[in-house]
Short mmCIF file of C-alpha atoms in Angstrom, two decimals:
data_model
loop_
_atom_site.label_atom_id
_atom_site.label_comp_id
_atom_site.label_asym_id
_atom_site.label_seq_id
_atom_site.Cartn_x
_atom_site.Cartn_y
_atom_site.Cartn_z
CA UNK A 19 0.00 0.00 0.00
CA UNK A 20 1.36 3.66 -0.84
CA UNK A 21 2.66 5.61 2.26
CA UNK A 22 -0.03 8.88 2.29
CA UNK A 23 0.71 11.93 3.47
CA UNK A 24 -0.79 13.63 5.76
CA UNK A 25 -1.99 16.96 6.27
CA UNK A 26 -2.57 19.25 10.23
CA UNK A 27 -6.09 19.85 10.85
CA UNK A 28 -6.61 23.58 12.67
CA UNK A 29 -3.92 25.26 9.42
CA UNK A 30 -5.55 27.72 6.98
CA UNK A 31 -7.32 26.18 4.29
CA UNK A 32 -4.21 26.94 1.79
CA UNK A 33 -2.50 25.14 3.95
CA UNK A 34 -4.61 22.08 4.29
CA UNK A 35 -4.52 21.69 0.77
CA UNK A 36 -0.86 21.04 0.63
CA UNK A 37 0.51 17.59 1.71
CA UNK A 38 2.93 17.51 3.92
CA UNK A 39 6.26 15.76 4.18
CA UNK A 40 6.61 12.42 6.06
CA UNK A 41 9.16 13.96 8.39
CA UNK A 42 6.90 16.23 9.71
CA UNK A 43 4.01 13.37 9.94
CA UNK A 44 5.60 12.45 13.44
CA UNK A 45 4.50 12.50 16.64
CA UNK A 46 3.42 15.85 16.11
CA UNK A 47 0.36 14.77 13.63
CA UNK A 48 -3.22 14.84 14.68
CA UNK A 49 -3.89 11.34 13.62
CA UNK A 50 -0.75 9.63 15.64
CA UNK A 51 -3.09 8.43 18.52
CA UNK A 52 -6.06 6.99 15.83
CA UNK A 53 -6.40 3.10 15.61
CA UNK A 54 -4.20 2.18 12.59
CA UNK A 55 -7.05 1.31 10.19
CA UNK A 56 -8.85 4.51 11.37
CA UNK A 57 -5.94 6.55 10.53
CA UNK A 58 -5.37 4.79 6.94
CA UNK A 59 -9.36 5.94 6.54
CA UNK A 60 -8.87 9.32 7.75
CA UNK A 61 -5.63 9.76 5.45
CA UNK A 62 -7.27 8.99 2.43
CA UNK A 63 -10.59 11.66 3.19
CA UNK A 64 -7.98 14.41 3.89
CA UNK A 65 -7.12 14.47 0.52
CA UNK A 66 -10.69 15.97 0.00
CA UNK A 67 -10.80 19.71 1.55
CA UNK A 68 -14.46 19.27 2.08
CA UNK A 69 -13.84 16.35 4.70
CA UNK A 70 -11.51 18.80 6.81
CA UNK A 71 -14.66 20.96 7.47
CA UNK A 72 -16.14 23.78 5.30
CA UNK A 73 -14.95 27.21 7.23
CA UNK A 74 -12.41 27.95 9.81
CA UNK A 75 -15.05 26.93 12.50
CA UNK A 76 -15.48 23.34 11.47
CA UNK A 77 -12.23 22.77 10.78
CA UNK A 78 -11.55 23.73 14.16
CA UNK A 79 -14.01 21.74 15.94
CA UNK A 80 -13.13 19.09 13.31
CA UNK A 81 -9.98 19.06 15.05
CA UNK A 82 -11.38 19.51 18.36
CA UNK A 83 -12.99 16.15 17.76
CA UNK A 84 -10.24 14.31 16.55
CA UNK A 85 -8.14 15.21 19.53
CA UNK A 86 -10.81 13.98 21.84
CA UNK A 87 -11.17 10.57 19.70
CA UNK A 88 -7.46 9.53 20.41
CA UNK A 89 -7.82 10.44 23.80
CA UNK A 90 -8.28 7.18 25.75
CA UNK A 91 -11.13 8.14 28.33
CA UNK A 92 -13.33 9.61 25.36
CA UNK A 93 -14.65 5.72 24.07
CA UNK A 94 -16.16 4.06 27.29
CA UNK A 95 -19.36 2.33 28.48
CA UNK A 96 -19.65 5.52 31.30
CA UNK A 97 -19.28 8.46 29.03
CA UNK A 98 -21.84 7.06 26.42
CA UNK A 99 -25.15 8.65 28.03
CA UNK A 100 -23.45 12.02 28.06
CA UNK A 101 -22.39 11.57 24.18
CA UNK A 102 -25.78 10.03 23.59
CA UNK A 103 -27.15 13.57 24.59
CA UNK A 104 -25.15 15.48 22.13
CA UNK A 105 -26.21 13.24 19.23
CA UNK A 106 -29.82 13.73 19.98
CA UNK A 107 -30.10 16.83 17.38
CA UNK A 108 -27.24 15.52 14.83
CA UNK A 109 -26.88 13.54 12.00
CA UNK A 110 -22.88 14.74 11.80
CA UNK A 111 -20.50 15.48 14.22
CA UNK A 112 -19.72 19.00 12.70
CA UNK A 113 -22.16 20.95 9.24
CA UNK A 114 -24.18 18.90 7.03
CA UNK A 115 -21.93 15.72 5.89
CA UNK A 116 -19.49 13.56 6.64
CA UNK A 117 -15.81 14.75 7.92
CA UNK A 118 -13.02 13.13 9.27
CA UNK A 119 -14.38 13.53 12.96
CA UNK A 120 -17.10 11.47 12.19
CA UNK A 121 -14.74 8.77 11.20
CA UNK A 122 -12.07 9.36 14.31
CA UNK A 123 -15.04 8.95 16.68
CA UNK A 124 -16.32 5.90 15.29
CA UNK A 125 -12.89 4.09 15.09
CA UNK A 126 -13.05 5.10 18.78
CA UNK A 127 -16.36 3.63 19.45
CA UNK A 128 -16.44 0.43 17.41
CA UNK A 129 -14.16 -1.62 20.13
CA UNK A 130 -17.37 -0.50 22.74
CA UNK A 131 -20.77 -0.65 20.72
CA UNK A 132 -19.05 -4.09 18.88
CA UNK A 133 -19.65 -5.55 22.46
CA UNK A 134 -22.94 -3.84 23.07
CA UNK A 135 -25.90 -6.09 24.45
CA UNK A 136 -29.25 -5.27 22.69
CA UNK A 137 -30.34 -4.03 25.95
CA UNK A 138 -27.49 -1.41 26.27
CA UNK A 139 -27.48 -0.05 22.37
CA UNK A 140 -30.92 0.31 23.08
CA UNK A 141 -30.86 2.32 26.05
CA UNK A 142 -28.39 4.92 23.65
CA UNK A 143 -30.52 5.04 20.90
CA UNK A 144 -28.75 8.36 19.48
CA UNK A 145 -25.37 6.87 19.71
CA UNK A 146 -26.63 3.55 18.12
CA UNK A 147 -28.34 5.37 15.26
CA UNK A 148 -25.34 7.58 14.71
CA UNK A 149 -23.35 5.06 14.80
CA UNK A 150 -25.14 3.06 12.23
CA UNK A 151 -25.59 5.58 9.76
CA UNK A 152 -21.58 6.29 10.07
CA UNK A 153 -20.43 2.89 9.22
CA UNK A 154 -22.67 2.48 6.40
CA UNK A 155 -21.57 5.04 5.17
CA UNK A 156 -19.82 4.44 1.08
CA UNK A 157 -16.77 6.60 2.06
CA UNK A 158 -15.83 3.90 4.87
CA UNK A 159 -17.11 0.81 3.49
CA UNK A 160 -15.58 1.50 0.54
CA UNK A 161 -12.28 1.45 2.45
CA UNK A 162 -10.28 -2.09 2.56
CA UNK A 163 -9.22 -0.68 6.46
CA UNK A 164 -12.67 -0.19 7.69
CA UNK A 165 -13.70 -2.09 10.56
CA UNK A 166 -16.29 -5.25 10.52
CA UNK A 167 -19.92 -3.94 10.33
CA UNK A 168 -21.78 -4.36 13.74
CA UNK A 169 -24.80 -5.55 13.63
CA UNK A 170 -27.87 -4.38 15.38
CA UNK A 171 -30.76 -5.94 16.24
CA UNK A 172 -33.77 -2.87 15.42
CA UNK A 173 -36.12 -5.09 14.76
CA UNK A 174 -37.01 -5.84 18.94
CA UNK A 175 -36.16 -2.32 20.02
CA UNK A 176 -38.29 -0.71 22.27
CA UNK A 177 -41.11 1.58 20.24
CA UNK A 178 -41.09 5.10 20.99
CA UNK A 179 -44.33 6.04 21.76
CA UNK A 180 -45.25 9.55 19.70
CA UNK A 181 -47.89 10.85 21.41
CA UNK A 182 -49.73 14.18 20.72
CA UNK A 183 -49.56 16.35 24.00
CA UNK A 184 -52.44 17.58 25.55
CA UNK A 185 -53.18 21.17 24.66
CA UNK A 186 -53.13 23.56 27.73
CA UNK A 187 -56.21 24.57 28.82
CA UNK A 188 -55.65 28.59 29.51
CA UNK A 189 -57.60 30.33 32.74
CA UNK A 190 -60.59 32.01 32.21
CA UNK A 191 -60.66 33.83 35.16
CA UNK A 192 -62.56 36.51 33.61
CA UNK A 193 -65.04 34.61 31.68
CA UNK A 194 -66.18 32.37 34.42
CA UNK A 195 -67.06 35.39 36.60
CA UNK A 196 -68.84 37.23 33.99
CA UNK A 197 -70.62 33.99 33.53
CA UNK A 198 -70.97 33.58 37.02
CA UNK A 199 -72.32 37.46 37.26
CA UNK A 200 -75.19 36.92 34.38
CA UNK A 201 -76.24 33.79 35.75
CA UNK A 202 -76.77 35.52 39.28
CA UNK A 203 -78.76 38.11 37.03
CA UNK A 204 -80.80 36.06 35.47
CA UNK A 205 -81.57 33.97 38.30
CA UNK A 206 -82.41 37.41 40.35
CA UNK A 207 -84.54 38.23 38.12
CA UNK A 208 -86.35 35.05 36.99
CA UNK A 209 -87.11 35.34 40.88
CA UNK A 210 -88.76 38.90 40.42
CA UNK A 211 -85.67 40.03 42.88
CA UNK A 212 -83.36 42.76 42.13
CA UNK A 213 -79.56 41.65 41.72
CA UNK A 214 -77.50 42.44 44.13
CA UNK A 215 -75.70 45.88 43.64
CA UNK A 216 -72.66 47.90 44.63
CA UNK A 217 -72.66 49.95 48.23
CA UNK A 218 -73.34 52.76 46.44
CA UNK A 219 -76.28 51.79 43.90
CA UNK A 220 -78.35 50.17 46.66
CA UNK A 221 -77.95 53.47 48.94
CA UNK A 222 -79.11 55.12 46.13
CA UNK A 223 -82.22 52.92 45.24
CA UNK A 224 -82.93 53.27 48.77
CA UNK A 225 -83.14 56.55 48.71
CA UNK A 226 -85.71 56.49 45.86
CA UNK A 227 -89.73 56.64 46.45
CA UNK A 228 -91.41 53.02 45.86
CA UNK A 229 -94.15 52.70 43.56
CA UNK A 230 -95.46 50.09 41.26
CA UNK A 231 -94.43 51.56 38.39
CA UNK A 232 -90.93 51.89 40.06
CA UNK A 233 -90.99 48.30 40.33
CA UNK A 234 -91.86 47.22 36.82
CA UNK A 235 -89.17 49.30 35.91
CA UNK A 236 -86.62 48.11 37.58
CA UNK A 237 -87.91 44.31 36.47
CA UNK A 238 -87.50 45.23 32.96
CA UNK A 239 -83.93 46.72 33.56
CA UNK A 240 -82.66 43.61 35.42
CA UNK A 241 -83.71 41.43 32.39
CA UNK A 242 -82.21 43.70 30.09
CA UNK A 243 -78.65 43.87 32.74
CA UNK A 244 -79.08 40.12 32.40
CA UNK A 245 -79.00 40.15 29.20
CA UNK A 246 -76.73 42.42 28.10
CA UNK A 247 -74.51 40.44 30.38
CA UNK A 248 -74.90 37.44 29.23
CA UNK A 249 -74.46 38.66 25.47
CA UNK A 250 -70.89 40.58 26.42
CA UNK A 251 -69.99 36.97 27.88
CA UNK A 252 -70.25 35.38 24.66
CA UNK A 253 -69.01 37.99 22.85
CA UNK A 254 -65.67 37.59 25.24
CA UNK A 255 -65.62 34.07 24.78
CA UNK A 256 -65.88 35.08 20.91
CA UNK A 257 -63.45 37.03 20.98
CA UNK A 258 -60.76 35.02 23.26
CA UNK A 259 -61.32 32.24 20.09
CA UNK A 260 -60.70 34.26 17.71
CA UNK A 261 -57.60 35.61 19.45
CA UNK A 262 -56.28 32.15 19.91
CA UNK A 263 -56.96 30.95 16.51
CA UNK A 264 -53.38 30.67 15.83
CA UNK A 265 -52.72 27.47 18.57
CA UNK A 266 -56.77 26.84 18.95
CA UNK A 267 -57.58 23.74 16.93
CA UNK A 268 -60.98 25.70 17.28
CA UNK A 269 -59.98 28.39 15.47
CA UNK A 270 -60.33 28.73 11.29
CA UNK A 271 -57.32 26.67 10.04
CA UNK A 272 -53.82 28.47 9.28
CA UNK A 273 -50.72 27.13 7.70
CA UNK A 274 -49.00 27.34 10.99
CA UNK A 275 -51.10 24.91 12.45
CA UNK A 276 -48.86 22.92 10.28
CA UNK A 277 -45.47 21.63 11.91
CA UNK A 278 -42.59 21.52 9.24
CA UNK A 279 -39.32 20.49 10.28
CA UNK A 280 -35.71 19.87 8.57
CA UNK A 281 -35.46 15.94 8.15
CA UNK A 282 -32.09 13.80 7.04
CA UNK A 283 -33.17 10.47 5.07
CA UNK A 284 -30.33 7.96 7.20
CA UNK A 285 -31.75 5.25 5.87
CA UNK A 286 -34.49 4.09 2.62
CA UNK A 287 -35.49 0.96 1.17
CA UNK A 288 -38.27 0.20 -0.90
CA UNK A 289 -41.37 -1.34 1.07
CA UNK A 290 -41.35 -4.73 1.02
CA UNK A 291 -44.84 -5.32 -0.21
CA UNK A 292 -45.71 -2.10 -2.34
CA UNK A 293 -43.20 -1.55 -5.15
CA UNK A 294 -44.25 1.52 -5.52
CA UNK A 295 -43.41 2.72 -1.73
CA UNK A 296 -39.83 4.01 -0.21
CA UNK A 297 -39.46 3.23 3.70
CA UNK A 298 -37.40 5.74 5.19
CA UNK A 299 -35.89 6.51 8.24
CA UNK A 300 -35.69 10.02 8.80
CA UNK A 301 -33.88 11.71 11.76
CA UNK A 302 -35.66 14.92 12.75
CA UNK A 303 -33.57 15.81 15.86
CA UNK A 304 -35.55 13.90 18.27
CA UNK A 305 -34.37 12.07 21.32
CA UNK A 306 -36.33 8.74 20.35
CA UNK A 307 -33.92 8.53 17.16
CA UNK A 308 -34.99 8.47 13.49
CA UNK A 309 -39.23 8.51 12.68
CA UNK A 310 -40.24 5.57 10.23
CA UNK A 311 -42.06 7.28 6.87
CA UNK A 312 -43.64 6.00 3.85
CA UNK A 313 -43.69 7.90 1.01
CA UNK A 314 -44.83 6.51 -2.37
CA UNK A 315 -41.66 8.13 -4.18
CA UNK A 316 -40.31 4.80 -6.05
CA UNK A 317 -41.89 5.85 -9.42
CA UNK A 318 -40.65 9.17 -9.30
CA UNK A 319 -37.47 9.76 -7.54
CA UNK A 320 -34.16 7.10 -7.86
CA UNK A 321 -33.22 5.43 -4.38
CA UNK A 322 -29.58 7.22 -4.90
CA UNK A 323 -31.00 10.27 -4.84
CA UNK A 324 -33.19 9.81 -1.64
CA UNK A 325 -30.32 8.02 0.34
CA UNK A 326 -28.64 10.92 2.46
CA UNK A 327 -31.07 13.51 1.44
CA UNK A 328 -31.99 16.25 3.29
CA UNK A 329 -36.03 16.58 3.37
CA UNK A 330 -38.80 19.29 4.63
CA UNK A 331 -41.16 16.82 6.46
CA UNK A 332 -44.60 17.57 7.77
CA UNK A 333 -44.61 16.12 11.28
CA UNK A 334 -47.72 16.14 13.04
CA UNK A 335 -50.11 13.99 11.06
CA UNK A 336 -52.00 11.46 12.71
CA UNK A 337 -49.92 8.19 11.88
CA UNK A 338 -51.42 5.98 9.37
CA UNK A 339 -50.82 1.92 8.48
CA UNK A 340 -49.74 1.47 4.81
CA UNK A 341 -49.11 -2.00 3.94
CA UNK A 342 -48.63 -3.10 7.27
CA UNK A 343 -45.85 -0.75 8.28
CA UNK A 344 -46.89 2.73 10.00
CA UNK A 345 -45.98 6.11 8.87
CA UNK A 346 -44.89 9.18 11.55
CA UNK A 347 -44.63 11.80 8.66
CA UNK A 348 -44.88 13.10 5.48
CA UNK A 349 -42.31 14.05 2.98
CA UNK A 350 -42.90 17.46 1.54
CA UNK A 351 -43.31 17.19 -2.18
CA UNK A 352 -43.47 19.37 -5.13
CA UNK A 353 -45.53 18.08 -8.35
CA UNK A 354 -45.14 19.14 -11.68
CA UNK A 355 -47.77 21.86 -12.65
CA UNK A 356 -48.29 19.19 -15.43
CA UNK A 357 -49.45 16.64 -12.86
CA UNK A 358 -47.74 13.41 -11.42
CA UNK A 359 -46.91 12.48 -15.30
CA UNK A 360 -44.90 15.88 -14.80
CA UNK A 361 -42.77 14.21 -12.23
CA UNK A 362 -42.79 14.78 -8.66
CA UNK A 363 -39.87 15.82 -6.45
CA UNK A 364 -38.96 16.54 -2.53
CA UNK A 365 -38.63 19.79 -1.46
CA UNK A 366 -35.52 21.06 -0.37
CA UNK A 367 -34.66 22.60 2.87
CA UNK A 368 -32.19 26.40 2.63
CA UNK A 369 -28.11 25.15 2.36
CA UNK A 370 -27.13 25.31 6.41
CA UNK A 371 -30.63 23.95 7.67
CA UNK A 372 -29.70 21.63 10.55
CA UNK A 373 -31.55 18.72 11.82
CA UNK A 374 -34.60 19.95 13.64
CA UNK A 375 -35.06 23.40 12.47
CA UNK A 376 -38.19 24.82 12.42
CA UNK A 377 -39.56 26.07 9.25
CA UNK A 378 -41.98 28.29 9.46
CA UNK A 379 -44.63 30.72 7.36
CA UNK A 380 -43.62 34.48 7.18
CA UNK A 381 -45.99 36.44 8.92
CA UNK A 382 -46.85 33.07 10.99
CA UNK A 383 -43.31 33.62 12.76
CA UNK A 384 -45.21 34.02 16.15
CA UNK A 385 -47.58 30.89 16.14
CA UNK A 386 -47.44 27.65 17.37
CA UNK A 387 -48.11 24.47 15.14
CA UNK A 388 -50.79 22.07 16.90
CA UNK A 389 -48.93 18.75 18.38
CA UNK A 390 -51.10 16.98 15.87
CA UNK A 391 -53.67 17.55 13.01
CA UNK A 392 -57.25 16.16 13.35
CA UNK A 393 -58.20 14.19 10.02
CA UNK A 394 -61.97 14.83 10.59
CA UNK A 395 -60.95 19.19 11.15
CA UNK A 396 -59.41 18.84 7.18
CA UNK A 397 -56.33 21.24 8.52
CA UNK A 398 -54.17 20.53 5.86
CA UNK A 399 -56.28 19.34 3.25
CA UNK A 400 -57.70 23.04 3.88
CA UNK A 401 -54.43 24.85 3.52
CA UNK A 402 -52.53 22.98 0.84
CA UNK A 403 -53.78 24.15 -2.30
CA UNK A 404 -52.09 27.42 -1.21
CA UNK A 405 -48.61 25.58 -1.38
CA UNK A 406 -46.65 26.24 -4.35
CA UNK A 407 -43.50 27.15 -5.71
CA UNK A 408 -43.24 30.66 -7.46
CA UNK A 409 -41.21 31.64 -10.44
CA UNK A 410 -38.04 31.60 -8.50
CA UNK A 411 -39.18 27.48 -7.40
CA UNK A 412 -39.14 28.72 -3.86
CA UNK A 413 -41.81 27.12 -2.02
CA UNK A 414 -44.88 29.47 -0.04
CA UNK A 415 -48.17 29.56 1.03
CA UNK A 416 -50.06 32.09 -1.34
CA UNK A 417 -53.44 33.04 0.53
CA UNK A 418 -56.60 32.24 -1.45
CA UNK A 419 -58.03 35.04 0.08
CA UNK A 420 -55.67 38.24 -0.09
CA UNK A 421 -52.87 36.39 -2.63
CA UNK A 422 -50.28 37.39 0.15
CA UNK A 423 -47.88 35.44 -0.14
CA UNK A 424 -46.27 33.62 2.73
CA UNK A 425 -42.62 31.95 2.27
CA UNK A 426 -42.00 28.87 3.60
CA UNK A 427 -38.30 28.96 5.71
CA UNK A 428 -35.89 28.62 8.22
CA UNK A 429 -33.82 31.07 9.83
CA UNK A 430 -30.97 30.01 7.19
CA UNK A 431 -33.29 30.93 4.20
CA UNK A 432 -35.81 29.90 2.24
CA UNK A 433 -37.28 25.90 0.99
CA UNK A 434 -37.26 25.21 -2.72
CA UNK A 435 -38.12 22.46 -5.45
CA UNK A 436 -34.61 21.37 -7.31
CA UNK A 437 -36.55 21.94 -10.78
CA UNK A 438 -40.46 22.84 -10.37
CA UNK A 439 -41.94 26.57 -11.25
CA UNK A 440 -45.65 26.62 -10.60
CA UNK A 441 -45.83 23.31 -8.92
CA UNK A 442 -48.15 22.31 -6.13
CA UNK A 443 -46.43 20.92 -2.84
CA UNK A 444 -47.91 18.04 -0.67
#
């Protein structure tokens, strides 16, 4: 095997790009302390810049990482709950793909998680899903060094439950003691009694001569009190749903009802009994590992180009069965204004999107989507056929009613279809 050179991590990216000499690959080298094979593995990716970490603050805590790889305490059975925890929101180590940390760390784990029990990978579900996705990956397994594949047993893992929180019922502090207040009213005067009054009005009703025609009076005015009353307590209550409307499954729907997140595809196959369906396993950032999705993509999109893709998915849809194997969300699609004979492609998320991010609708920035959409309220069906992508192919909501329209985005930027103009998203 040719001897490789090796270049420093933490040098300016000039720098990086040049090999260096052997001499100066000596003790001094970040990769000295790396298992052999590891280091073979991590020679050959340094040729490629891109591996080394995109700006000077990846390549830095690129070479933060490495350091703590060959660093003896770093891989053990007691720090792997603590590492677990920083893996709950990443697909990568440091950015978007793979670098050379990625590989140090897992040459550092693989003598641990290789002697794993079920019942301990499971109980680090991050870690074992990180782990999983790195030493599949073609980079390494292309490799002649790379370690044996370990093999994990998903099948029997424990399911993480997804349920929908309960929504938080707010006080009504108010409400209930104007409805409290009106019912007093209306009982007073269903009674033929006056309501009770403030200090002052009963001193002054006191004060006034009796007479029957007094009396009357005053009847009439309590029924009218009570209801007046009663009307301003519905018109609160009217007005307290209307307010809420924007977290209120109650309220008229709105696209931010609708909870988008950035997904990474980690893992797709196509469904063993529909040809036509891709089962993926897309990691959204949460602490229960990658969600299990169906989308019916097989026709339309090449498995190459959904493996290691990053996705927009819509996450809180009620879980549905399809062919035996359940769905916990929705890839966001584009389809050809043409129609599905057009072609139909995911959408993409803004370049820097990480794992987890929100996306959300401008002018929506302030709302909260629902923990999950009722099928028999129509939410989305309602809102979708304002998704489309515009003339530039980024993707927004466009309202039916106004024609405002509403990108759809994350903090980095803005979603788009690779290809579509005019297309409608789903």
């Amino acid at each position: 095997m040719a001897f490789l050179l090796r270049p420093q991590l933490g040098l300016s990216a000039r720098r990086l790009a040049t090999p260096l000499s052997s001499r100066a690959m000596s003790s001094n080298s970040l990769f000295d302390n790396l298992p052999q094979n590891i280091r073979e593995i991590v020679e050959t990716m340094s040729n490629d810049e891109r591996h080394l970490g995109q700006t000077d603050t990846d390549k830095k805590a690129v070479s933060d990482w490495v350091t703590k790889a060959s660093d003896a305490s770093f891989a053990s059975a007691e720090t792997l709950p603590t590492f677990n925890t920083e893996l709950v929101s990443r697909t990568y180590l440091v950015g978007n793909s793979l670098t050379v940390a990625d590989v140090a760390i897992y040459g550092a784990l693989h003598p641990i998680i290789s002697k794993l029990t079920p019942d301990r990978y499971y109980s680090v579900p991050s870690v074992t899903r990180y782990f999983d996705h790195i030493q599949n990956n073609a980079s390494i397994r292309s490799n002649a060094a790379a370690p044996d594949l370990v093999s994990f047993d998903f099948g029997n893992a424990p399911k993480q439950e997804r349920k929908a929180e309960a929504p938080v019922k707010k006080k009504k502090e108010k409400k209930e003691v104007a409805d409290t207040e009106a019912t007093e009213v209306a009982s007073s005067s269903a009674k033929g009694k006056a309501p009770v009054r403030k200090a002052e009005e009963a001193v002054s009703t006191e004060q006034a001569p009796a007479n029957t025609s007094g009396k009357k009076e005053k009847k009439e005015k309590t029924k009218k009190e009570a209801t007046s009353t009663a009307e301003g307590s519905k018109k609160g209550e009217s007005s307290k749903a209307t307010a809420g409307a924007g977290t209120a499954e109650s309220g008229d729907p709105i696209p931010s009802m609708i909870d988008l997140r950035v997904g990474h595809i980690v893992d797709v196959k196509v469904h063993p009994d529909a040809d036509s369906l891709y089962v993926e396993q897309i990691d959204l950032g949460e602490e229960g590992g990658p969600r299990t999705v169906i989308s019916g993509l097989v026709n339309y999109v090449p498995i190459e180009q959904m493996k290691d893709r990053y996705i927009v998915a819509v996450c809180n849809l009620k879980p549905v069965t399809m062919r035996g194997i359940k769905s916990h969300a929705m890839v966001l699609c584009a389809t050809s204004k043409e129609g599905k004979e057009g072609g139909v492609e995911p959408v993409d998320p803004p370049a820097g999107a990480k794992v987890g991010d929100r996306i959300y609708f401008e002018g929506f920035e302030d709302k909260e989507p629902l923990s999950q959409l009722n099928p028999k309220k129509k939410i989305f069906e309602t809102i979708q056929p304002g998704f489309v992508t515009l003339e530039t192919r980024e993707a927004a909501w466009v309202d039916p009613v106004s024609k405002t329209i509403h990108y759809i985005r994350t903090k980095e930027g803005i979603c788009s279809a690779p290809t579509f103009v005019g297309a409608s998203l789903s």
